[in-house]
Amino acid sequence: MTRLTGRALRLTVFVGEHDTWHHKPLYSEIVHRAHAAGLAGASVFRGVEGFGASSLIHTSRLLSLSEDLPVAVVIVDTEERVRAFLPQLDELVREGLVTLDGCEVIRYTGRDDTPGAPDREGKKQS
């Protein structure tokens, strides 16, 4: 079970929706590596409009020709664990932006699926 409260570090990776790693979406590879590294959690958010270093505006508007929308992968964990993950991003992210922000986690509790452990309502599982 993962319990995380107090000071933490938020890692945000901004890439394009069509960026790939070995024919697989880059954002998916980042999430799977974060999971394999045992980080507390990762979420992917698809932007509706944005631009980056290329200065090209990417948008989801119907009349736009651009479809490579911005994607943000957000990971929150202890500073030590997030910083230990950074070398993997050096390998994966060729174009994009990686930011680190200090944050405070109010409550994060992972599930414990072992028999007899309490569920989300505090009742013991069978």
Short mmCIF file of C-alpha atoms in Angstrom, two decimals:
data_model
loop_
_atom_site.label_atom_id
_atom_site.label_comp_id
_atom_site.label_asym_id
_atom_site.label_seq_id
_atom_site.Cartn_x
_atom_site.Cartn_y
_atom_site.Cartn_z
CA MET A 1 0.00 0.00 0.00
CA THR A 2 1.28 3.49 -0.84
CA ARG A 3 0.67 6.31 1.56
CA LEU A 4 1.84 9.78 0.62
CA THR A 5 1.11 12.95 2.57
CA GLY A 6 3.03 16.16 3.18
CA ARG A 7 5.76 17.62 0.99
CA ALA A 8 6.15 16.06 -2.44
CA LEU A 9 7.44 16.83 -5.91
CA ARG A 10 5.22 17.14 -8.98
CA LEU A 11 6.82 16.15 -12.27
CA THR A 12 5.04 17.32 -15.41
CA VAL A 13 6.15 16.21 -18.86
CA PHE A 14 4.71 18.11 -21.83
CA VAL A 15 4.93 16.26 -25.15
CA GLY A 16 2.95 15.96 -28.35
CA GLU A 17 0.10 13.50 -28.69
CA HIS A 18 1.80 11.84 -31.67
CA ASP A 19 5.29 11.59 -30.12
CA THR A 20 6.34 7.94 -30.00
CA TRP A 21 8.87 5.63 -28.41
CA HIS A 22 9.45 2.45 -30.41
CA HIS A 23 6.10 2.79 -32.24
CA LYS A 24 4.20 3.28 -28.96
CA PRO A 25 2.78 6.60 -27.69
CA LEU A 26 5.48 8.37 -25.68
CA TYR A 27 3.05 9.36 -22.93
CA SER A 28 2.12 5.68 -22.49
CA GLU A 29 5.77 4.65 -22.22
CA ILE A 30 6.34 7.31 -19.55
CA VAL A 31 3.34 6.07 -17.53
CA HIS A 32 4.43 2.43 -17.79
CA ARG A 33 7.98 3.26 -16.73
CA ALA A 34 6.70 5.32 -13.80
CA HIS A 35 4.58 2.35 -12.75
CA ALA A 36 7.52 -0.04 -13.07
CA ALA A 37 9.63 2.36 -11.00
CA GLY A 38 7.06 2.15 -8.21
CA LEU A 39 6.07 5.80 -8.29
CA ALA A 40 2.88 6.71 -6.42
CA GLY A 41 0.87 7.57 -9.53
CA ALA A 42 0.79 9.12 -12.99
CA SER A 43 -1.97 10.73 -15.04
CA VAL A 44 -2.11 11.83 -18.66
CA PHE A 45 -4.03 14.96 -19.66
CA ARG A 46 -4.77 15.82 -23.28
CA GLY A 47 -4.76 19.51 -24.11
CA VAL A 48 -7.31 21.13 -26.39
CA GLU A 49 -4.93 23.79 -27.65
CA GLY A 50 -1.34 24.89 -27.19
CA PHE A 51 2.05 25.64 -28.68
CA GLY A 52 5.61 24.94 -27.74
CA ALA A 53 9.13 25.48 -29.06
CA SER A 54 7.99 25.19 -32.69
CA SER A 55 5.57 28.12 -32.19
CA LEU A 56 2.95 26.20 -34.17
CA ILE A 57 -0.47 26.33 -32.53
CA HIS A 58 -2.03 22.89 -32.16
CA THR A 59 -5.76 22.87 -31.56
CA SER A 60 -8.71 20.50 -31.46
CA ARG A 61 -10.99 22.98 -33.23
CA LEU A 62 -12.86 21.43 -36.14
CA LEU A 63 -11.42 23.66 -38.87
CA SER A 64 -7.82 23.27 -37.76
CA LEU A 65 -5.36 21.17 -39.74
CA SER A 66 -3.25 20.41 -36.69
CA GLU A 67 -4.04 17.27 -34.74
CA ASP A 68 -0.84 16.79 -32.72
CA LEU A 69 -2.36 18.11 -29.50
CA PRO A 70 -0.33 18.78 -26.37
CA VAL A 71 -0.26 16.06 -23.72
CA ALA A 72 0.83 16.46 -20.10
CA VAL A 73 1.96 13.50 -17.99
CA VAL A 74 1.77 14.40 -14.29
CA ILE A 75 3.54 12.34 -11.63
CA VAL A 76 3.57 13.12 -7.91
CA ASP A 77 5.77 11.36 -5.36
CA THR A 78 8.52 12.12 -2.88
CA GLU A 79 11.34 14.29 -4.16
CA GLU A 80 13.83 11.45 -3.86
CA ARG A 81 11.74 9.04 -5.94
CA VAL A 82 10.86 11.62 -8.62
CA ARG A 83 14.48 12.72 -9.02
CA ALA A 84 15.56 9.07 -9.31
CA PHE A 85 13.13 8.76 -12.25
CA LEU A 86 14.56 11.73 -14.21
CA PRO A 87 17.30 9.73 -16.03
CA GLN A 88 14.57 7.68 -17.71
CA LEU A 89 13.04 10.87 -19.06
CA ASP A 90 16.44 11.92 -20.41
CA GLU A 91 16.33 8.76 -22.50
CA LEU A 92 12.70 9.14 -23.63
CA VAL A 93 11.98 12.84 -24.20
CA ARG A 94 13.65 14.25 -27.32
CA GLU A 95 11.34 17.25 -27.74
CA GLY A 96 9.18 18.52 -24.95
CA LEU A 97 9.28 20.23 -21.61
CA VAL A 98 9.85 18.70 -18.20
CA THR A 99 8.99 20.73 -15.10
CA LEU A 100 9.37 20.06 -11.39
CA ASP A 101 7.25 21.81 -8.76
CA GLY A 102 7.16 21.39 -5.03
CA CYS A 103 3.68 20.58 -3.77
CA GLU A 104 1.86 19.36 -0.70
CA VAL A 105 -0.14 16.15 -0.78
CA ILE A 106 -3.16 16.26 1.47
CA ARG A 107 -4.00 12.57 1.23
CA TYR A 108 -3.12 9.71 -1.04
CA THR A 109 -3.67 6.13 0.01
CA GLY A 110 -3.22 3.26 -2.39
CA ARG A 111 -5.44 0.22 -2.32
CA ASP A 112 -4.50 -2.78 -0.24
CA ASP A 113 -6.06 -5.85 -1.85
CA THR A 114 -4.91 -8.33 0.78
CA PRO A 115 -7.69 -10.32 2.47
CA GLY A 116 -8.81 -8.74 5.73
CA ALA A 117 -7.54 -5.28 4.78
CA PRO A 118 -10.11 -2.49 5.03
CA ASP A 119 -11.74 -1.27 1.80
CA ARG A 120 -12.41 2.40 0.98
CA GLU A 121 -15.33 2.51 3.42
CA GLY A 122 -13.24 0.99 6.23
CA LYS A 123 -14.93 -2.42 6.02
CA LYS A 124 -12.75 -5.53 6.04
CA GLN A 125 -12.47 -7.38 2.74
CA SER A 126 -13.11 -11.11 2.64
#
